């Protein structure tokens, strides 16, 4: 029987072809497998030849995308991963396409980084088996993931870490896995050093003594580990090294809080397998609605054990919201657990002080919302160790 190709694509425009070509080369795929003609050409071609293992199809010229995807399914072999691209910005269409069995739908014009992350997510989902229900969890581990850049996930991660450590006296290890552009050390006015880079390059060295030396101490109960890897030498850590570091931190701290970039979550979904809680940070916009749906799918497959806390961050006044809370929740099929209002003045003031927002302005409205989430994450320890902002003031009073 004719051998299946690893990859094939049928696209309508040269711009999308030029974006896909270098990404395909990174995967070892032949750019010659990228054809013009969109999904109609894909159906015609694959009716007389074997379908590739990974297929990209363009729906831009389709009058009935769902019917065309159905026709494509009739000529594709079982197990074919299908990524669709198109120009219709419609949440319901996106949901219907996912329900039809495709892996994902990207809106044109597509971004190279988004395309790269989506392909990595698809290949990882196929390569990695589901996590057994009996797999043990770290004693407490929280991942903070932003569905898009700019939603404020890193600021929320550093704020939660500070509150959990300072208000509840929990020993917190904050791990920033944005290896090139991490900001958590910067928020606390610290230099990240080489601790994280060494841990990932030499995982056999990671033990309790290494953790003690590599972590940057912020306070008695909070330490941070981050990196500013050179841009000319991008890090591509081994999955086993990341998992070993995560496990080691879990043995050393009462709670490990991971600032986990969405691209890392999709490229290394195994990191999610021992997470107890995921704080999924979004915003009330159409693009964020789409990406929240995508991340929910990833979590369902790779972190079924985790509690998901959906946060809408930087929420503007009602009249300025691109998507209403009601429409957002209906689209993602999950209620928003926390609405954090936009407060650029407070954020600027904290940045000028070189402190996280809860330390600089503990009574601000965003911090009040963060504190509610932190208490939920802390669970029983919050009840035993709680020392709220107001109780501190009372104790300090003469």
PDB file of N, CA and C in Angstrom, residues 38 53 151 183:
ATOM      1  N   UNK A  38      -7.437  25.420  -1.603  1.00  0.00           N
ATOM      2  CA  UNK A  38      -8.368  25.339  -0.491  1.00  0.00           C
ATOM      3  C   UNK A  38      -8.978  23.961  -0.329  1.00  0.00           C
ATOM      4  N   UNK A  53      -0.846  12.474   7.313  1.00  0.00           N
ATOM      5  CA  UNK A  53      -1.096  12.328   8.748  1.00  0.00           C
ATOM      6  C   UNK A  53      -1.537  13.666   9.358  1.00  0.00           C
ATOM      7  N   UNK A 151      -2.937  39.728  28.415  1.00  0.00           N
ATOM      8  CA  UNK A 151      -4.112  39.662  29.294  1.00  0.00           C
ATOM      9  C   UNK A 151      -3.738  39.841  30.765  1.00  0.00           C
ATOM     10  N   UNK A 183       8.976  37.978  33.506  1.00  0.00           N
ATOM     11  CA  UNK A 183       8.976  39.261  34.233  1.00  0.00           C
ATOM     12  C   UNK A 183       8.797  39.113  35.735  1.00  0.00           C
TER      13      UNK A 183
END
